[in-house]
Tab-separated table of C-alpha atoms and ligand atoms in Angstrom:
chain	number	residue	atom	x	y	z
A	1	UNK	CA	-12.892	-4.594	18.475
A	2	UNK	CA	-13.268	-7.833	16.530
A	3	UNK	CA	-12.443	-8.926	12.991
A	4	UNK	CA	-15.692	-9.815	11.242
A	5	UNK	CA	-14.712	-10.313	7.599
A	6	UNK	CA	-11.572	-10.951	5.546
A	7	UNK	CA	-11.587	-10.443	1.776
A	8	UNK	CA	-8.885	-10.894	-0.868
A	9	UNK	CA	-8.669	-9.441	-4.374
A	10	UNK	CA	-6.342	-10.501	-7.209
A	11	UNK	CA	-4.810	-7.702	-9.256
A	12	UNK	CA	-2.415	-7.808	-12.215
A	13	UNK	CA	0.363	-5.221	-12.121
A	14	UNK	CA	2.124	-4.822	-15.516
A	15	UNK	CA	5.511	-3.118	-15.614
A	16	UNK	CA	6.341	0.164	-17.355
A	17	UNK	CA	9.548	-1.427	-18.641
A	18	UNK	CA	7.672	-4.479	-19.948
A	19	UNK	CA	9.674	-6.993	-17.931
A	20	UNK	CA	12.026	-7.330	-14.963
A	21	UNK	CA	14.956	-9.738	-15.325
A	22	UNK	CA	17.442	-11.050	-12.792
A	23	UNK	CA	19.917	-13.892	-12.326
A	24	UNK	CA	19.485	-17.333	-13.849
A	25	UNK	CA	17.288	-16.080	-16.699
A	26	UNK	CA	14.418	-15.441	-14.272
A	27	UNK	CA	11.940	-12.711	-15.165
A	28	UNK	CA	8.456	-11.347	-14.517
A	29	UNK	CA	6.298	-9.419	-16.994
A	30	UNK	CA	3.063	-8.974	-15.015
A	31	UNK	CA	3.046	-9.099	-11.226
A	32	UNK	CA	0.226	-11.035	-9.586
A	33	UNK	CA	-0.687	-9.219	-6.376
A	34	UNK	CA	-3.219	-9.964	-3.647
A	35	UNK	CA	-4.937	-7.104	-1.797
A	36	UNK	CA	-6.353	-8.113	1.590
A	37	UNK	CA	-9.224	-6.335	3.348
A	38	UNK	CA	-9.909	-6.817	7.063
A	39	UNK	CA	-13.275	-5.556	8.352
A	40	UNK	CA	-14.259	-5.042	11.986
A	41	UNK	CA	-17.387	-4.824	14.102
A	42	UNK	CA	-16.672	-1.134	14.746
A	43	UNK	CA	-16.838	-0.038	11.124
A	44	UNK	CA	-13.102	0.235	10.472
A	45	UNK	CA	-11.563	-1.590	7.507
A	46	UNK	CA	-7.832	-2.115	7.066
A	47	UNK	CA	-5.915	-2.977	3.887
A	48	UNK	CA	-2.853	-5.072	3.170
A	49	UNK	CA	-1.125	-6.414	0.056
A	50	UNK	CA	1.212	-9.304	-0.761
A	51	UNK	CA	3.037	-9.661	-4.085
A	52	UNK	CA	5.712	-12.342	-4.522
A	53	UNK	CA	8.449	-11.735	-7.116
A	54	UNK	CA	7.141	-14.621	-9.224
A	55	UNK	CA	7.358	-18.201	-7.931
A	56	UNK	CA	11.137	-18.652	-8.390
A	57	UNK	CA	12.572	-15.910	-6.192
A	58	UNK	CA	11.590	-16.816	-2.611
A	59	UNK	CA	9.583	-19.726	-1.210
A	60	UNK	CA	6.387	-17.847	-2.064
A	61	UNK	CA	4.004	-17.713	-5.025
A	62	UNK	CA	0.998	-15.564	-5.879
A	63	UNK	CA	-1.778	-18.159	-5.807
A	64	UNK	CA	-0.192	-19.493	-2.606
A	65	UNK	CA	-1.108	-16.205	-0.930
A	66	UNK	CA	-4.784	-16.792	-1.745
A	67	UNK	CA	-4.738	-20.521	-0.927
A	68	UNK	CA	-3.039	-19.731	2.385
A	69	UNK	CA	-5.527	-16.999	3.238
A	70	UNK	CA	-8.442	-19.392	2.607
A	71	UNK	CA	-6.872	-21.706	5.176
A	72	UNK	CA	-5.858	-19.011	7.655
A	73	UNK	CA	-8.688	-16.464	7.570
A	74	UNK	CA	-11.400	-18.561	9.326
A	75	UNK	CA	-9.071	-18.843	12.338
A	76	UNK	CA	-8.635	-15.054	12.520
A	77	UNK	CA	-12.293	-14.047	12.423
A	78	UNK	CA	-13.259	-12.866	15.915
A	79	UNK	CA	-9.703	-11.825	16.890
A	80	UNK	CA	-8.891	-8.280	18.049
A	81	UNK	CA	-7.016	-6.498	15.190
A	82	UNK	CA	-5.517	-3.941	17.615
A	83	UNK	CA	-3.527	-6.601	19.498
A	84	UNK	CA	-0.868	-7.134	16.832
A	85	UNK	CA	1.548	-9.366	18.762
A	86	UNK	CA	-1.285	-11.540	20.005
A	87	UNK	CA	-2.738	-11.703	16.496
A	88	UNK	CA	0.623	-12.861	15.104
A	89	UNK	CA	0.880	-15.416	17.903
A	90	UNK	CA	-2.525	-16.722	16.853
A	91	UNK	CA	-1.594	-16.837	13.147
A	92	UNK	CA	1.591	-18.783	13.957
A	93	UNK	CA	-0.352	-21.186	16.177
A	94	UNK	CA	-2.897	-22.082	13.490
A	95	UNK	CA	-0.528	-22.089	10.471
A	96	UNK	CA	3.104	-23.163	10.646
A	97	UNK	CA	5.461	-21.152	8.467
A	98	UNK	CA	4.229	-19.402	5.297
A	99	UNK	CA	5.008	-15.913	6.635
A	100	UNK	CA	4.059	-14.255	3.338
A	101	UNK	CA	0.491	-15.543	3.656
A	102	UNK	CA	0.180	-13.750	7.010
A	103	UNK	CA	1.738	-10.475	5.867
A	104	UNK	CA	-1.399	-8.991	4.242
A	105	UNK	CA	-3.525	-9.576	7.357
A	106	UNK	CA	-0.850	-8.107	9.632
A	107	UNK	CA	-0.456	-4.988	7.443
A	108	UNK	CA	-4.249	-4.519	7.314
A	109	UNK	CA	-4.446	-4.724	11.117
A	110	UNK	CA	-1.727	-2.046	11.448
A	111	UNK	CA	-3.918	0.059	9.158
A	112	UNK	CA	-6.858	-0.512	11.539
A	113	UNK	CA	-4.717	0.277	14.593
A	114	UNK	CA	-3.617	3.553	13.003
A	115	UNK	CA	-7.174	4.512	12.089
A	116	UNK	CA	-8.375	3.667	15.609
A	117	UNK	CA	-5.550	5.690	17.170
A	118	UNK	CA	-5.903	8.568	14.700
A	119	UNK	CA	-2.189	8.259	13.883
A	120	UNK	CA	-0.195	7.299	10.796
A	121	UNK	CA	1.376	3.849	11.036
A	122	UNK	CA	4.906	5.307	10.976
A	123	UNK	CA	4.207	7.102	14.262
A	124	UNK	CA	3.097	3.818	15.824
A	125	UNK	CA	6.208	2.094	14.436
A	126	UNK	CA	8.450	4.482	16.340
A	127	UNK	CA	8.212	7.937	14.782
A	128	UNK	CA	8.851	9.834	11.563
A	129	UNK	CA	12.486	10.780	10.868
A	130	UNK	CA	12.852	13.887	8.727
A	131	UNK	CA	10.715	14.958	5.801
A	132	UNK	CA	11.408	12.004	3.519
A	133	UNK	CA	13.712	9.026	2.959
A	134	UNK	CA	15.980	7.737	0.211
A	135	UNK	CA	15.041	5.224	-2.503
A	136	UNK	CA	16.990	2.974	-4.831
A	137	UNK	CA	16.171	1.942	-8.377
A	138	UNK	CA	16.485	-1.722	-9.360
A	139	UNK	CA	18.031	-2.086	-12.815
A	140	UNK	CA	16.762	-5.100	-14.750
A	141	UNK	CA	19.489	-7.369	-16.150
A	142	UNK	CA	20.587	-6.402	-19.635
A	143	UNK	CA	23.757	-5.644	-21.602
A	144	UNK	CA	26.371	-3.444	-19.842
A	145	UNK	CA	25.573	-0.560	-22.224
A	146	UNK	CA	21.805	-0.852	-21.758
A	147	UNK	CA	22.142	-0.982	-17.975
A	148	UNK	CA	24.417	2.086	-17.967
A	149	UNK	CA	21.875	3.898	-20.146
A	150	UNK	CA	19.043	2.901	-17.805
A	151	UNK	CA	20.957	4.082	-14.733
A	152	UNK	CA	21.745	7.418	-16.381
A	153	UNK	CA	18.081	7.997	-17.232
A	154	UNK	CA	16.837	7.062	-13.738
A	155	UNK	CA	19.558	9.256	-12.254
A	156	UNK	CA	18.101	12.126	-14.292
A	157	UNK	CA	14.776	11.429	-12.518
A	158	UNK	CA	16.475	11.972	-9.154
A	159	UNK	CA	17.571	8.530	-7.972
A	160	UNK	CA	21.032	8.377	-6.396
A	161	UNK	CA	21.151	4.712	-5.390
A	162	UNK	CA	21.051	1.862	-7.856
A	163	UNK	CA	20.848	-1.893	-7.594
A	164	UNK	CA	22.136	-3.738	-10.639
A	165	UNK	CA	20.785	-7.167	-11.398
A	166	UNK	CA	23.940	-9.210	-12.043
A	167	UNK	CA	24.482	-12.868	-11.102
A	168	UNK	CA	25.092	-13.888	-14.710
A	169	UNK	CA	28.322	-14.585	-16.603
A	170	UNK	CA	31.170	-13.305	-14.429
A	171	UNK	CA	32.997	-11.426	-17.207
A	172	UNK	CA	29.785	-9.737	-18.359
A	173	UNK	CA	28.916	-8.849	-14.774
A	174	UNK	CA	32.300	-7.160	-14.330
A	175	UNK	CA	31.573	-5.140	-17.487
A	176	UNK	CA	28.081	-4.272	-16.205
A	177	UNK	CA	29.451	-2.947	-12.912
A	178	UNK	CA	32.232	-0.960	-14.626
A	179	UNK	CA	29.908	0.527	-17.256
A	180	UNK	CA	27.363	1.667	-14.683
A	181	UNK	CA	29.880	3.073	-12.214
A	182	UNK	CA	31.190	5.129	-15.112
A	183	UNK	CA	27.937	7.093	-15.388
A	184	UNK	CA	27.640	7.774	-11.632
A	185	UNK	CA	28.990	10.509	-9.393
A	186	UNK	CA	31.167	9.798	-6.319
A	187	UNK	CA	28.272	10.352	-3.874
A	188	UNK	CA	25.997	7.887	-5.713
A	189	UNK	CA	25.753	4.357	-4.343
A	190	UNK	CA	25.926	1.280	-6.514
A	191	UNK	CA	24.921	-2.236	-5.478
A	192	UNK	CA	25.687	-5.320	-7.577
A	193	UNK	CA	22.968	-7.809	-6.645
A	194	UNK	CA	23.761	-11.324	-7.859
A	195	UNK	CA	20.505	-12.738	-6.415
A	196	UNK	CA	22.285	-16.020	-5.510
A	197	UNK	CA	23.410	-16.396	-9.141
A	198	UNK	CA	27.165	-16.939	-8.742
A	199	UNK	CA	29.034	-20.052	-7.728
A	200	UNK	CA	31.813	-19.487	-5.202
A	201	UNK	CA	34.599	-19.353	-7.793
A	202	UNK	CA	32.641	-17.010	-10.081
A	203	UNK	CA	31.896	-14.708	-7.158
A	204	UNK	CA	35.612	-14.634	-6.337
A	205	UNK	CA	36.425	-13.680	-9.942
A	206	UNK	CA	33.884	-10.851	-9.960
A	207	UNK	CA	34.980	-9.304	-6.656
A	208	UNK	CA	38.600	-9.371	-7.827
A	209	UNK	CA	37.576	-7.921	-11.198
A	210	UNK	CA	35.860	-4.922	-9.579
A	211	UNK	CA	38.298	-4.452	-6.711
A	212	UNK	CA	39.041	-0.829	-7.653
A	213	UNK	CA	35.340	0.055	-8.046
A	214	UNK	CA	33.106	1.631	-5.392
A	215	UNK	CA	30.367	-1.020	-5.342
A	216	UNK	CA	28.413	-3.000	-2.757
A	217	UNK	CA	28.138	-6.766	-3.291
A	218	UNK	CA	24.702	-8.280	-2.589
A	219	UNK	CA	23.778	-11.942	-2.084
A	220	UNK	CA	26.478	-13.412	-4.345
A	221	UNK	CA	25.691	-17.084	-3.762
A	222	UNK	CA	22.824	-19.348	-2.742
A	223	UNK	CA	23.696	-20.264	0.836
A	224	UNK	CA	24.691	-18.428	3.995
A	225	UNK	CA	28.021	-20.269	4.224
A	226	UNK	CA	28.935	-19.501	0.610
A	227	UNK	CA	28.093	-15.819	1.100
A	228	UNK	CA	30.140	-15.758	4.309
A	229	UNK	CA	33.125	-17.198	2.442
A	230	UNK	CA	32.890	-14.491	-0.236
A	231	UNK	CA	32.407	-11.861	2.460
A	232	UNK	CA	35.655	-12.945	4.130
A	233	UNK	CA	37.543	-12.494	0.868
A	234	UNK	CA	36.374	-8.995	-0.005
A	235	UNK	CA	36.504	-5.489	1.426
A	236	UNK	CA	33.476	-4.298	-0.576
A	237	UNK	CA	30.469	-3.376	1.575
A	238	UNK	CA	28.374	-6.530	1.744
A	239	UNK	CA	24.591	-7.032	1.622
A	240	UNK	CA	22.544	-10.130	2.454
A	241	UNK	CA	19.000	-10.549	1.160
A	242	UNK	CA	17.499	-13.886	0.063
A	243	UNK	CA	19.034	-15.957	2.872
A	244	UNK	CA	17.832	-13.574	5.595
A	245	UNK	CA	14.820	-15.580	6.674
A	246	UNK	CA	14.185	-14.232	10.152
A	247	UNK	CA	15.621	-13.076	13.448
A	248	UNK	CA	17.849	-16.164	13.724
A	249	UNK	CA	19.755	-15.312	10.522
A	250	UNK	CA	20.210	-11.719	11.691
A	251	UNK	CA	21.615	-12.806	15.046
A	252	UNK	CA	23.925	-15.336	13.400
A	253	UNK	CA	24.966	-12.838	10.728
A	254	UNK	CA	25.762	-10.198	13.339
A	255	UNK	CA	27.867	-12.673	15.329
A	256	UNK	CA	29.760	-13.733	12.172
A	257	UNK	CA	30.089	-10.157	10.840
A	258	UNK	CA	28.498	-11.632	7.729
A	259	UNK	CA	27.066	-8.369	6.354
A	260	UNK	CA	27.058	-4.578	6.578
A	261	UNK	CA	23.525	-4.199	5.206
A	262	UNK	CA	20.511	-6.501	5.154
A	263	UNK	CA	17.338	-6.348	3.126
A	264	UNK	CA	14.168	-6.483	5.196
A	265	UNK	CA	11.272	-7.563	3.005
A	266	UNK	CA	7.983	-7.175	4.858
A	267	UNK	CA	6.213	-10.259	3.487
A	268	UNK	CA	9.264	-12.490	3.981
A	269	UNK	CA	9.139	-11.713	7.702
A	270	UNK	CA	5.347	-12.124	7.840
A	271	UNK	CA	4.197	-8.514	8.036
A	272	UNK	CA	4.990	-5.193	9.660
A	273	UNK	CA	5.000	-6.596	13.211
A	274	UNK	CA	7.906	-8.959	12.567
A	275	UNK	CA	9.661	-6.694	10.046
A	276	UNK	CA	9.624	-3.965	12.699
A	277	UNK	CA	11.156	-6.386	15.209
A	278	UNK	CA	13.928	-7.176	12.681
A	279	UNK	CA	14.365	-3.476	11.866
A	280	UNK	CA	14.785	-2.536	15.524
A	281	UNK	CA	17.218	-5.398	16.130
A	282	UNK	CA	19.365	-4.383	13.142
A	283	UNK	CA	19.400	-0.735	14.241
A	284	UNK	CA	20.528	-1.831	17.720
A	285	UNK	CA	23.262	-3.995	16.184
A	286	UNK	CA	24.472	-1.190	13.873
A	287	UNK	CA	23.442	-2.995	10.684
A	288	UNK	CA	21.972	-0.796	7.953
A	289	UNK	CA	18.927	-1.884	6.009
A	290	UNK	CA	17.091	-1.767	2.745
A	291	UNK	CA	13.440	-1.644	3.821
A	292	UNK	CA	11.178	-3.080	1.129
A	293	UNK	CA	9.082	-6.071	0.097
A	294	UNK	CA	9.275	-8.688	-2.649
A	295	UNK	CA	7.119	-6.446	-4.885
A	296	UNK	CA	3.683	-4.828	-4.894
A	297	UNK	CA	1.473	-1.902	-5.751
A	298	UNK	CA	0.165	1.117	-3.848
A	299	UNK	CA	-0.746	-0.679	-0.608
A	300	UNK	CA	2.634	-2.440	-0.257
A	301	UNK	CA	4.391	0.811	-1.167
A	302	UNK	CA	2.536	2.588	1.656
A	303	UNK	CA	3.453	-0.145	4.153
A	304	UNK	CA	7.112	0.065	3.092
A	305	UNK	CA	7.019	3.850	3.419
A	306	UNK	CA	5.744	3.717	7.013
A	307	UNK	CA	8.435	1.234	8.069
A	308	UNK	CA	11.200	3.072	6.191
A	309	UNK	CA	10.205	6.528	7.404
A	310	UNK	CA	10.271	5.301	11.024
A	311	UNK	CA	13.804	3.906	10.635
A	312	UNK	CA	16.762	6.012	11.877
A	313	UNK	CA	18.201	7.504	8.638
A	314	UNK	CA	21.762	6.371	9.374
A	315	UNK	CA	20.507	2.781	9.296
A	316	UNK	CA	18.178	3.189	6.314
A	317	UNK	CA	20.456	2.365	3.395
A	318	UNK	CA	17.618	2.485	0.866
A	319	UNK	CA	13.960	1.751	0.319
A	320	UNK	CA	11.693	1.121	-2.673
A	321	UNK	CA	8.810	2.800	-4.485
A	322	UNK	CA	7.341	-0.260	-6.187
A	323	UNK	CA	4.233	1.645	-7.275
A	324	UNK	CA	6.351	3.637	-9.738
A	325	UNK	CA	7.498	0.450	-11.524
A	326	UNK	CA	3.965	-0.734	-12.323
A	327	UNK	CA	1.406	0.763	-14.669
A	328	UNK	CA	-1.731	0.359	-12.527
A	329	UNK	CA	-2.891	2.501	-9.628
A	330	UNK	CA	-4.918	0.414	-7.168
A	331	UNK	CA	-5.349	2.873	-4.290
A	332	UNK	CA	-5.557	6.586	-3.599
A	333	UNK	CA	-3.376	8.299	-1.018
A	334	UNK	CA	-0.305	6.157	-1.699
A	335	UNK	CA	3.118	7.792	-1.395
A	336	UNK	CA	4.832	8.821	-4.607
A	337	UNK	CA	8.506	9.301	-5.385
A	338	UNK	CA	9.803	12.862	-5.637
A	339	UNK	CA	13.410	13.288	-6.716
A	340	UNK	CA	14.468	9.784	-5.710
A	341	UNK	CA	12.891	10.156	-2.279
A	342	UNK	CA	9.545	9.385	-0.694
A	343	UNK	CA	7.513	10.134	2.453
A	344	UNK	CA	4.975	8.083	4.368
A	345	UNK	CA	1.372	9.360	4.304
A	346	UNK	CA	0.443	11.643	7.224
A	347	UNK	CA	-3.188	10.529	7.503
A	348	UNK	CA	-4.263	7.902	10.075
A	349	UNK	CA	-3.404	4.264	9.380
A	350	UNK	CA	-1.606	3.361	6.144
A	351	UNK	CA	-3.245	6.377	4.496
A	352	UNK	CA	-4.375	4.484	1.402
A	353	UNK	CA	-7.846	3.743	0.119
A	354	UNK	CA	-8.217	1.010	-2.507
A	355	UNK	CA	-9.969	1.887	-5.744
A	356	UNK	CA	-12.623	-0.827	-5.633
A	357	UNK	CA	-13.178	-0.809	-9.425
A	358	UNK	CA	-9.473	-1.570	-9.843
A	359	UNK	CA	-9.717	-4.521	-7.435
A	360	UNK	CA	-12.776	-6.106	-9.048
A	361	UNK	CA	-14.754	-8.793	-7.199
A	362	UNK	CA	-13.173	-10.538	-4.197
A	363	UNK	CA	-11.649	-13.956	-4.901
A	364	UNK	CA	-11.963	-14.795	-1.214
A	365	UNK	CA	-14.654	-13.609	1.214
A	366	UNK	CA	-14.766	-15.069	4.695
A	367	UNK	CA	-16.989	-13.741	7.439
A	368	UNK	CA	-18.927	-14.787	10.461
B	401	MG	MG1	18.393	-8.308	-3.418
């Protein structure tokens, strides 16, 4: 089987809440997502999606996905989409870095592999654990009262795990954490995600200020060494996210006992192939994971669901249903949240079919 055509579509994904705010005054109102189609000479077409969290979160930006694909795609035409490791080797040989550019092609080729095998992607990623898996809800940064109100209303929808966007003024962040914990039950899990927003001394003030609270601390500061310093001064469960850039960080973090949980974002690793490698390594090391991506619509949500559902539940701390945050449906067959939980599709491949009218005309179309 050979890849004969690669297309990309730009879609806007507005948010139900109007905007999503996190540390440093950063926010997004409409997500700019890229849906990638990979066609083959045997009639199968696979789909992928890449959606950076704006240009200021990771070293990734939406139009960079398309610019990168224009550069990369001609080198991938003619490759076998079923040979995922070899395909990734080829992508890395012809384009250094830029893992997020490669993610959409890799996801689409997993979709093709699943269709060719007649199996859902989660089976090919290791197997489906249980009927469904647990989700978290990200709570946009706001006043302590507003965030507590938001958590209470999402809890009423079935969520039991919450990730607060803190990383602002230390005193306000302490109030945010206290106010939200006050509306939760003992079995609920609360994560305070500073998104690199605290300096070392502010992080130290916050962890002391919430010492009696059951809360996880996520990515307090900008660098690995700063986070490790905070980690060594706290007994709160500790999560690393932004600075986890690949296998090397995971190996170093495991050796330093730098975290209890890591966030595996598919596009940051370069697709399902490499995110699966990271997932399996973390499970072997006893490190729990949030399996997700930077953002996205129905196609990304399906890819997340297949990776999350094939993760041993004791190591799956949480996952994400991004398609419930956005107002537009771009594919049929995508998984949907039920009571704060979700399940990967059971049909072959990713199990999603893009709604072509929602995608519009391709912004990139490369074939041979
Ligand atoms: Mg995070």
